[in-house]
mmCIF file of C-alpha atoms in Angstrom:
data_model
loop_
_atom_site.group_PDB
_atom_site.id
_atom_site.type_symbol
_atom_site.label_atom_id
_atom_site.label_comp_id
_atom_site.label_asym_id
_atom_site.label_seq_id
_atom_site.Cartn_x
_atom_site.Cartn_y
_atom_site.Cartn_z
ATOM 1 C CA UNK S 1 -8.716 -114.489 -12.661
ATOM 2 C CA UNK S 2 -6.392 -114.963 -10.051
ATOM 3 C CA UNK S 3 -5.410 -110.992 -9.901
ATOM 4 C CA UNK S 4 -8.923 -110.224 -8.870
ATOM 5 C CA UNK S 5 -8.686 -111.954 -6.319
ATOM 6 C CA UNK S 6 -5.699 -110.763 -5.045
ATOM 7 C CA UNK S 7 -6.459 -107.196 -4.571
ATOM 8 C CA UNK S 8 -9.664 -108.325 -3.155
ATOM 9 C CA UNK S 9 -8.035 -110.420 -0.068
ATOM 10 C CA UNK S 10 -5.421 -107.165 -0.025
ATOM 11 C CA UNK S 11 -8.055 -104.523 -0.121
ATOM 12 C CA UNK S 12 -10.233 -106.908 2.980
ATOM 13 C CA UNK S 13 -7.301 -107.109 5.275
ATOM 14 C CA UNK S 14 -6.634 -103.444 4.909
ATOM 15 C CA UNK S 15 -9.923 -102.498 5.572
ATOM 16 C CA UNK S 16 -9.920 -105.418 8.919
ATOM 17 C CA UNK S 17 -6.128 -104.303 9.651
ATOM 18 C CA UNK S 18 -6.909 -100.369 10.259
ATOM 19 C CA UNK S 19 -10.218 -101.500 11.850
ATOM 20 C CA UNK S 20 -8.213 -103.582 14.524
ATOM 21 C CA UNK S 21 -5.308 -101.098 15.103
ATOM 22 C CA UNK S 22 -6.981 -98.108 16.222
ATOM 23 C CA UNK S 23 -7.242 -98.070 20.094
ATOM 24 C CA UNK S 24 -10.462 -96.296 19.664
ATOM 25 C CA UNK S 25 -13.508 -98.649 18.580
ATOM 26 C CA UNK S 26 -16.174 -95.804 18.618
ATOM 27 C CA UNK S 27 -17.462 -93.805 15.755
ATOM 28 C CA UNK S 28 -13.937 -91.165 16.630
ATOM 29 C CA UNK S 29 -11.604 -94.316 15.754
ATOM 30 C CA UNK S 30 -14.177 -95.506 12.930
ATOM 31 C CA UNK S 31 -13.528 -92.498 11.409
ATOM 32 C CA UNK S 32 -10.006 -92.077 11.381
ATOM 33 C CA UNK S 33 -9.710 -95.917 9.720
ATOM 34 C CA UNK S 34 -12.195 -94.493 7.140
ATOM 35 C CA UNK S 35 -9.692 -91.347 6.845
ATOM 36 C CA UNK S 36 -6.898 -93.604 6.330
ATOM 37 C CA UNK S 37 -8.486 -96.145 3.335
ATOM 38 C CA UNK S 38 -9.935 -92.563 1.801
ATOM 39 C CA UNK S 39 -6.148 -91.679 1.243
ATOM 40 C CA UNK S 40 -4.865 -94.890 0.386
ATOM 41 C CA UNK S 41 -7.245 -94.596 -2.044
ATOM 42 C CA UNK S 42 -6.624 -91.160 -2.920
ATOM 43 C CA UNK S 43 -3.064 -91.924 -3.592
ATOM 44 C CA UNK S 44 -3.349 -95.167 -5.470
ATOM 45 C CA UNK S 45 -6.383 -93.247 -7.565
ATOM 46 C CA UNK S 46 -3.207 -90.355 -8.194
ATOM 47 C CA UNK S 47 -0.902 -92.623 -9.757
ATOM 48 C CA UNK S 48 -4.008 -94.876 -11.885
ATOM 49 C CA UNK S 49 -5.294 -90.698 -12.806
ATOM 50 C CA UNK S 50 -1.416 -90.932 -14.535
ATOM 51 C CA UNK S 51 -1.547 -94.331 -16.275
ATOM 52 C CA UNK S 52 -5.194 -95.451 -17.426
ATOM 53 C CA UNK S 53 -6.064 -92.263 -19.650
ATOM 54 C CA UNK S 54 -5.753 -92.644 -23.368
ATOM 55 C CA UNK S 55 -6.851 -89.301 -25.094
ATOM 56 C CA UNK S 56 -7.617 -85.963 -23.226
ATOM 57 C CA UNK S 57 -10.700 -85.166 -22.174
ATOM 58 C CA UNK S 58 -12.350 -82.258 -23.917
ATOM 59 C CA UNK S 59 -15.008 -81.461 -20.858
ATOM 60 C CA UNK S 60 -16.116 -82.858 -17.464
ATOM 61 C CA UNK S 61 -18.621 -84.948 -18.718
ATOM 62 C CA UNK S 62 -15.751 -87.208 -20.440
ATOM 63 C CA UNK S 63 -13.896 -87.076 -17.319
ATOM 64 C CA UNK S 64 -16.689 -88.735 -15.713
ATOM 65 C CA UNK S 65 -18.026 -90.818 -18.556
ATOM 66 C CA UNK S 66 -13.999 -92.061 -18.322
ATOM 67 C CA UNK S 67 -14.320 -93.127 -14.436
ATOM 68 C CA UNK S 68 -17.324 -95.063 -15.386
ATOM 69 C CA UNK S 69 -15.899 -96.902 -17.686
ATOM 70 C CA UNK S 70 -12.133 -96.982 -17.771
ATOM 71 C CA UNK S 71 -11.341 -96.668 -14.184
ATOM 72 C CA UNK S 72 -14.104 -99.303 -13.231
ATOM 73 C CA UNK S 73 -13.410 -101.890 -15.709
ATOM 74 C CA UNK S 74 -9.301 -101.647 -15.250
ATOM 75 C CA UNK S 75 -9.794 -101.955 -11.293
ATOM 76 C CA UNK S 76 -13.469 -103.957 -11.241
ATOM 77 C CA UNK S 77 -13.263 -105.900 -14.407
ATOM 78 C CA UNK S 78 -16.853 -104.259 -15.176
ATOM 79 C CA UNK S 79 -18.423 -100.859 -16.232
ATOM 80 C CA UNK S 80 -20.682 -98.547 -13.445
ATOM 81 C CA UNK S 81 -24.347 -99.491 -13.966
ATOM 82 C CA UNK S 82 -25.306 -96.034 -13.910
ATOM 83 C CA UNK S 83 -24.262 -92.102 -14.207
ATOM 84 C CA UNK S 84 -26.745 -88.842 -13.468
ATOM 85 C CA UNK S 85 -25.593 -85.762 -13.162
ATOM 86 C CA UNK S 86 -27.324 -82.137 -12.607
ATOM 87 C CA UNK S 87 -25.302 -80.435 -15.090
ATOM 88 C CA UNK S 88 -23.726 -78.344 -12.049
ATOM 89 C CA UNK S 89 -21.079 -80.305 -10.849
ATOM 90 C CA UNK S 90 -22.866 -82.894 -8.994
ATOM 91 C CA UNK S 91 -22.500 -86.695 -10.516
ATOM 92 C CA UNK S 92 -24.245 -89.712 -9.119
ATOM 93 C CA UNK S 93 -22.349 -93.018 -9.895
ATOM 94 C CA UNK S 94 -24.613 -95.986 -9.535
ATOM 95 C CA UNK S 95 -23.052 -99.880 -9.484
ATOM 96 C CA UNK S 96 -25.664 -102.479 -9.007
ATOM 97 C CA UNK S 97 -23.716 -105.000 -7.832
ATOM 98 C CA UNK S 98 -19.870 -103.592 -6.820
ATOM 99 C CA UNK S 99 -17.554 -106.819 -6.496
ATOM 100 C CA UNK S 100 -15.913 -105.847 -2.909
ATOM 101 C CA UNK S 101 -19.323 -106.451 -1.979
ATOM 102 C CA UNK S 102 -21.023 -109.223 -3.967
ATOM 103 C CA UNK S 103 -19.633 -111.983 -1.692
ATOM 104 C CA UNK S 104 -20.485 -110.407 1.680
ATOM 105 C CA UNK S 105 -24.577 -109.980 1.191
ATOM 106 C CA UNK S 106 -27.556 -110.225 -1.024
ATOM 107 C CA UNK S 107 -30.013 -107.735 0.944
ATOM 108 C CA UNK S 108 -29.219 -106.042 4.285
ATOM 109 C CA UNK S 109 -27.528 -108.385 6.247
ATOM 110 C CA UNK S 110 -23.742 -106.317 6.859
ATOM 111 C CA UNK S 111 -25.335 -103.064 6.010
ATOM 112 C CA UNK S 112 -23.730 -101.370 8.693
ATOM 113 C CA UNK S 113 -20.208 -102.736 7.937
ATOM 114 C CA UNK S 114 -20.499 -101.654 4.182
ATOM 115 C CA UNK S 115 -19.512 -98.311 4.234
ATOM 116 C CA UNK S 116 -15.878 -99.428 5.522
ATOM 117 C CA UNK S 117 -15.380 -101.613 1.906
ATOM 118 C CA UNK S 118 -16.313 -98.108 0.119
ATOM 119 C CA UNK S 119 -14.058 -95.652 1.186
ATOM 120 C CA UNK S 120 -10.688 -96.984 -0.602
ATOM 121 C CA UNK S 121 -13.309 -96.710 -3.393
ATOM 122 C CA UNK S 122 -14.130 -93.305 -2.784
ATOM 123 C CA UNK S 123 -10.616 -91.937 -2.248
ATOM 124 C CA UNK S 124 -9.602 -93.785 -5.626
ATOM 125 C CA UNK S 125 -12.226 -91.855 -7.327
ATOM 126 C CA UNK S 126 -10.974 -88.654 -5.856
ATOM 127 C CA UNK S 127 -7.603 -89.264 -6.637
ATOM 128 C CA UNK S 128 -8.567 -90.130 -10.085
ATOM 129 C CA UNK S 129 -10.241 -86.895 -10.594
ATOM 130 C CA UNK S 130 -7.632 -84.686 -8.671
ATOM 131 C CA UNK S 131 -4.508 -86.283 -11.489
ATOM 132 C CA UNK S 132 -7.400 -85.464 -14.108
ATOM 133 C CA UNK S 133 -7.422 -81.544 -12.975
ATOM 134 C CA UNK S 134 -10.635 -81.694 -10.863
ATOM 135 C CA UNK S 135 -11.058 -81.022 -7.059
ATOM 136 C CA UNK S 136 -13.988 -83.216 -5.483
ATOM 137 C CA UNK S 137 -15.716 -84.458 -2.736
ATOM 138 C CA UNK S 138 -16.485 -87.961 -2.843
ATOM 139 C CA UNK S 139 -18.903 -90.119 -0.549
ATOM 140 C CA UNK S 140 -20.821 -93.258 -0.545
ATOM 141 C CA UNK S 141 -23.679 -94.907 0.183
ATOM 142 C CA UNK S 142 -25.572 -98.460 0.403
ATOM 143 C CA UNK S 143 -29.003 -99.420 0.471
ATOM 144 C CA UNK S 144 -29.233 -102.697 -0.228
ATOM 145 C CA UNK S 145 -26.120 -104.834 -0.531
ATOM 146 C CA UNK S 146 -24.641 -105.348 -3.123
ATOM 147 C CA UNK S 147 -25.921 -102.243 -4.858
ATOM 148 C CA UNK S 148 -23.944 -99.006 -3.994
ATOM 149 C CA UNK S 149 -23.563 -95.307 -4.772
ATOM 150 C CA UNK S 150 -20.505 -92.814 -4.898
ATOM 151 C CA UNK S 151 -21.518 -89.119 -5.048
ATOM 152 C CA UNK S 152 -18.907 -86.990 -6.712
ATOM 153 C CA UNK S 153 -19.025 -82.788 -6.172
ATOM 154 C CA UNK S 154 -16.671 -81.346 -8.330
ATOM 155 C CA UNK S 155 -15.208 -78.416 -6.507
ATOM 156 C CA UNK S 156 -15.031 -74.991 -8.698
ATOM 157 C CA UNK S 157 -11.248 -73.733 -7.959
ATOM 158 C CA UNK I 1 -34.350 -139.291 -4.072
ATOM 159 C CA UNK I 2 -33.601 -136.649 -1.772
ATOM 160 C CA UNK I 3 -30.732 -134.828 0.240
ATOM 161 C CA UNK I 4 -31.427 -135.594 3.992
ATOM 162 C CA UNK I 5 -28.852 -133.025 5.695
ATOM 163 C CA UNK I 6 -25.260 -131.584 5.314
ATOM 164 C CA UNK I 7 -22.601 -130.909 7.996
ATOM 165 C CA UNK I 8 -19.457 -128.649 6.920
ATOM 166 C CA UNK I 9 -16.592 -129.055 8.794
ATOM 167 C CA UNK I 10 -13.262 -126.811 9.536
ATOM 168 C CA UNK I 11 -9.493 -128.605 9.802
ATOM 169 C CA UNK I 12 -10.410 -127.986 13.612
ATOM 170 C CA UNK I 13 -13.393 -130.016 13.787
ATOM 171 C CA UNK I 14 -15.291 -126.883 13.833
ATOM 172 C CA UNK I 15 -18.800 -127.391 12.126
ATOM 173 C CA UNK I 16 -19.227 -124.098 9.864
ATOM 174 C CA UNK I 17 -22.369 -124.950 8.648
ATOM 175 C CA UNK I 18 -25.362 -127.634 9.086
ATOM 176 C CA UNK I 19 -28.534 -127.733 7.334
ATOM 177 C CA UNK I 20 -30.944 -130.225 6.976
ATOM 178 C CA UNK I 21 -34.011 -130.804 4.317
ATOM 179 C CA UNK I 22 -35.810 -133.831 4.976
ATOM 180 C CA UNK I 23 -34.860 -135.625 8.545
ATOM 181 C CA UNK I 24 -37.034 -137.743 9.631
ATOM 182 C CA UNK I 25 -35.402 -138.743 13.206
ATOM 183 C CA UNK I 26 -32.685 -136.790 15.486
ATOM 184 C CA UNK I 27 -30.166 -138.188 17.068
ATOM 185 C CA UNK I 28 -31.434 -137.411 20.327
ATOM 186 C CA UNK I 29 -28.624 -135.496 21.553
ATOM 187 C CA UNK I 30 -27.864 -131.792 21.709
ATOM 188 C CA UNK I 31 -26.697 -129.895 18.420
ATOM 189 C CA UNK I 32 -23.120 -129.767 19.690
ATOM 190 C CA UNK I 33 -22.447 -133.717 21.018
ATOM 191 C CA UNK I 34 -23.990 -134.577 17.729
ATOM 192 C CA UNK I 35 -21.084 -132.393 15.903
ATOM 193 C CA UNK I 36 -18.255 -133.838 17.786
ATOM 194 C CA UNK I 37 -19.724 -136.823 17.060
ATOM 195 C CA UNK I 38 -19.827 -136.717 13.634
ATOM 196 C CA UNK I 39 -16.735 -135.279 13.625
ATOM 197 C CA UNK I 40 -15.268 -137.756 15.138
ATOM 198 C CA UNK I 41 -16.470 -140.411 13.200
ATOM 199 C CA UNK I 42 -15.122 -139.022 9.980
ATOM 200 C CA UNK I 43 -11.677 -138.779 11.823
ATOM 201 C CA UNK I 44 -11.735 -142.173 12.739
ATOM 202 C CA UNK I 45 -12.690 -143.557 9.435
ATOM 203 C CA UNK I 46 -10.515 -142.008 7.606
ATOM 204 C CA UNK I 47 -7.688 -143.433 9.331
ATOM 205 C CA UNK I 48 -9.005 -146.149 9.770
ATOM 206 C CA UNK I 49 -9.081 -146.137 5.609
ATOM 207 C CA UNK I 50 -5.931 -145.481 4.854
ATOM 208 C CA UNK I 51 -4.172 -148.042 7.718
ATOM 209 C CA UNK I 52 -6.562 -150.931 6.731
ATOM 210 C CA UNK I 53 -6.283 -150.089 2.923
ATOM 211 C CA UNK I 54 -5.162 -153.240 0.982
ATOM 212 C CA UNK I 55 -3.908 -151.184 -1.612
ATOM 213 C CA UNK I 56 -2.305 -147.663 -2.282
ATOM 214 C CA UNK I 57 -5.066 -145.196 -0.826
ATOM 215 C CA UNK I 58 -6.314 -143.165 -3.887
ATOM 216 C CA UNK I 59 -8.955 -141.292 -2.972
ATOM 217 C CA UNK I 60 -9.826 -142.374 0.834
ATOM 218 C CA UNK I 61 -12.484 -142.228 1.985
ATOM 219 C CA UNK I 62 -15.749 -141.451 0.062
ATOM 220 C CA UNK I 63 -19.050 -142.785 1.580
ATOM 221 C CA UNK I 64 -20.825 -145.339 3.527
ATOM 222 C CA UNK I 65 -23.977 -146.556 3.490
ATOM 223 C CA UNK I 66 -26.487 -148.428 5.401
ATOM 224 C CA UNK I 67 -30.075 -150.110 4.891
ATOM 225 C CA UNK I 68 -31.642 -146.618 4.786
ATOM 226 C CA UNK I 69 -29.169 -144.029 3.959
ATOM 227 C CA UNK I 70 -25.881 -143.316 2.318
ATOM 228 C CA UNK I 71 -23.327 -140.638 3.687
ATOM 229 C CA UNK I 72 -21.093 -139.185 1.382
ATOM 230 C CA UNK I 73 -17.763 -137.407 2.173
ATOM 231 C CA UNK I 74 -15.229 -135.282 0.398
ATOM 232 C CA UNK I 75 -11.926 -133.408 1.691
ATOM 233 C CA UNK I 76 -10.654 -130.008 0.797
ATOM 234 C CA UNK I 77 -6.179 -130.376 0.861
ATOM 235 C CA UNK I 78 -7.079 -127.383 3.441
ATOM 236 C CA UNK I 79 -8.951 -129.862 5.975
ATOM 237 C CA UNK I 80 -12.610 -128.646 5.188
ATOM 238 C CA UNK I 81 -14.950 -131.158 4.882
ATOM 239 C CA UNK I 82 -18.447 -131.683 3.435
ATOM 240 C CA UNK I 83 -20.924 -134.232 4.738
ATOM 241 C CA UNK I 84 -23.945 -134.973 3.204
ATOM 242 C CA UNK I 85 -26.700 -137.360 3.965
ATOM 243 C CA UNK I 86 -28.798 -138.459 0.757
ATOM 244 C CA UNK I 87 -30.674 -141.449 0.286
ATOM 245 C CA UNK I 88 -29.677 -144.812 -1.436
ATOM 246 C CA UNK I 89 -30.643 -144.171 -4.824
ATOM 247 C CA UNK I 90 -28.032 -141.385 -5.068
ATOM 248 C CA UNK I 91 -24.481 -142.230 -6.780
ATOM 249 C CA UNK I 92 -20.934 -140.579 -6.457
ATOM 250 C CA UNK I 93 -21.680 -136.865 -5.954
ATOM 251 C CA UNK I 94 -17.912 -135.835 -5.266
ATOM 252 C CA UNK I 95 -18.373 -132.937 -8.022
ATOM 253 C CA UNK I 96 -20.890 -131.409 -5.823
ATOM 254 C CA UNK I 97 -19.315 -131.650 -2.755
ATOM 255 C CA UNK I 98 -16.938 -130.072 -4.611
ATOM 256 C CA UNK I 99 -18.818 -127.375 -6.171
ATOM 257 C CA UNK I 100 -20.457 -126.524 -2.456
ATOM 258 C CA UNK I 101 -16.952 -126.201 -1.469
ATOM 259 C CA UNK I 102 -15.306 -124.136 -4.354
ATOM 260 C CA UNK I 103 -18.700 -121.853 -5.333
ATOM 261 C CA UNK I 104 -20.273 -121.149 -2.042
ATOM 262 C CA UNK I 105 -17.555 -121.884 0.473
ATOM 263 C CA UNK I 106 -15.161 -120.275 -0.988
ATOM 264 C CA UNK I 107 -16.743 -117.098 -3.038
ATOM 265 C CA UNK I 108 -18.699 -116.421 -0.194
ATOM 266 C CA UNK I 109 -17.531 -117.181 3.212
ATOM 267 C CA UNK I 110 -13.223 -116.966 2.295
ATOM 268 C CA UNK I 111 -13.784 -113.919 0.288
ATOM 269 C CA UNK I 112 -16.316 -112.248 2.489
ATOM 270 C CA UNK I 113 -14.247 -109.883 4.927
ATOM 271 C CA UNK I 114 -16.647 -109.700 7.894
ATOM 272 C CA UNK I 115 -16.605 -113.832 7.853
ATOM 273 C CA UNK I 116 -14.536 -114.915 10.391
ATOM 274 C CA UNK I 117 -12.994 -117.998 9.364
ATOM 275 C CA UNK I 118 -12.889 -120.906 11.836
ATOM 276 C CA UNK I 119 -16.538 -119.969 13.157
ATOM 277 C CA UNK I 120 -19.868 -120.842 13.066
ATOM 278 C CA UNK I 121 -20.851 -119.124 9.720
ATOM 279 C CA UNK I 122 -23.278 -116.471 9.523
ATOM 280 C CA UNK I 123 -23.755 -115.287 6.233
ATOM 281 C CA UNK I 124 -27.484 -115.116 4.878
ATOM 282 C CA UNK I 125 -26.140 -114.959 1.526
ATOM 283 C CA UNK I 126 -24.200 -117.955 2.153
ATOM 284 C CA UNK I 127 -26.939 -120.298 3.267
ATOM 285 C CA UNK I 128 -29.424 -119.090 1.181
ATOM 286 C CA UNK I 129 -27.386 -119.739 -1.858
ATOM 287 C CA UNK I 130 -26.350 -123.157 -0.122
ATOM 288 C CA UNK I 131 -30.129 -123.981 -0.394
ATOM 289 C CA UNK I 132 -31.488 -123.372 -3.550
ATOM 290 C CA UNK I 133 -28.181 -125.294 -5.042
ATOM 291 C CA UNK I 134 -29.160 -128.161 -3.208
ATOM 292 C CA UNK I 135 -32.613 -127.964 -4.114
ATOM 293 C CA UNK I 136 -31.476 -127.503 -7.599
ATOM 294 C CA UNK I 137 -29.496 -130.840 -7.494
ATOM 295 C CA UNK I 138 -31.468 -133.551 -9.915
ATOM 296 C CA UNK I 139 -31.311 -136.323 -7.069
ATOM 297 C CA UNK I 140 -33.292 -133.703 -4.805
ATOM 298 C CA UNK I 141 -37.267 -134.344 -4.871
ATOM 299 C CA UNK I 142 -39.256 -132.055 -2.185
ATOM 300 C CA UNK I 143 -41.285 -135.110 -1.277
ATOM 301 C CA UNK I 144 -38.794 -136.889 0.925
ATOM 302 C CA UNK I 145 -38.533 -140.711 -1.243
#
């Protein structure tokens, strides 16, 4: 129990450190915090793309299915809620109630700060998927907290 | 039985939280003096306690009570502390205080980033949640006893 909880104190301060750093507190600076976490997450989701997987995956799908499941329960001690997908490339990962933000809100009180607690998330996805073979795109998005969506685009190379 | 109010204070003397259920009088001063005041109070007392103590000081300080209500007091090692006002029928309730501490305090103001400790807090979820436990609490009647 106590290792959840320290990657969630890390993972906060991070997320307040490059928030408080950048000289610029506008949307330009907001963005290059978000830039930052995106590739610390990118990097981290690299080296977890090397150590998690057991088998190989026979088709994207797996890879996917493998995120969902895997990835989220080794880093979130659960499984995603939800995965669609339009057979093209597009997947639609659906948590209904992601731990980074289960203690902030129950609704849409810190809606606007959300998006700053996803995008470590995001770039660990991505870097999951890059180890894995796949080139992506990766975004996020909240409706009601703590409820949130990542939106992966598989890239064709 | 009932739950009249509860104060939560930092190491500061910073009051984090109040809410209040069933209070039949104010104390006739502003919000603020009647913090400090509280706070304190509980300062005082406790050292109070622990000079005056006859014997080894165990615990400290717990409650006190008068002809109409009883307030009850618990410390965190980390200088929080939770204040609650209940009635006289209502026995040792250190496990809550505790629980209020450890399961809401904790899970949801400590581990929520945009909660500035030391502060007034402002989490929804956190005094929503704060409510319904106390109105769960089996020495809490909504008709004020």
């Amino acid at each position: 129990m106590a290792d959840v909880v320290l990657f969630e104190f890390l993972h906060a301060e991070m997320v307040a450190e490059l928030g408080a750093r950048d000289p610029d507190p506008g949307p330009g600076g907001q963005k290059r915090s978000l830039s930052v976490l995106e590739g610390t997450g990118f990097r981290v989701g690299q080296a977890l793309g090397e150590r998690l997987p057991r088998e190989t995956f026979r088709e994207e799908l797996d890879v996917l299915k493998f995120l969902c499941r895997d990835l989220w329960v080794a880093v979130f001690q659960k499984q995603m809620d939800g995965l669609c997908t339009n057979h093209q490339g597009t997947y639609v990962l659906q948590d209904n109630s992601f731990p980074l933000l289960i203690p902030m809100a129950l609704g849409l009180q810190y809606l606007e700060d959300a998006p700053k607690f996803l995008a470590f998330t995001c770039g660990l996805l991505r870097g999951t998927l890059r180890t894995l073979g796949f080139q992506s795109l990766v975004t996020s998005s909240v409706a009601t907290l703590p409820a949130c969506k990542f939106q992966v685009e598989i890239r064709k190379s | 039985m009932t739950v009249h109010n509860l104060y939560l204070f930092d190491r500061n003397g910073v009051c984090l939280h109040y809410s209040e259920w069933h209070r039949k009088k104010q104390a006739g001063i502003p919000k603020e003096e009647e913090y400090k005041l509280m706070y304190g109070m509980l300062f005082s007392i406790r050292s109070f306690v622990s000079k005056m103590s006859p014997l080894d000081m165990k615990d400290g300080f717990l409650a006190f009570q008068t002809s109409r209500y009883k307030l009850h007091y618990y410390e965190t090692p980390t200088g929080i502390k939770v204040v609650m006002n209940t009635d006289l029928g209502v026995g040792p309730i250190r496990d809550v205080l505790h629980h209020i501490y450890s399961a809401l305090y904790v899970e949801l103001v400590v581990k929520n980033p945009l909660c500035p400790l030391g502060q007034t807090v402002q989490s929804e979820l956190f005094r929503c949640r704060l409510d319904s436990y106390v109105r769960s609490l089996p020495f809490f009647s909504a008709r004020a006893g």
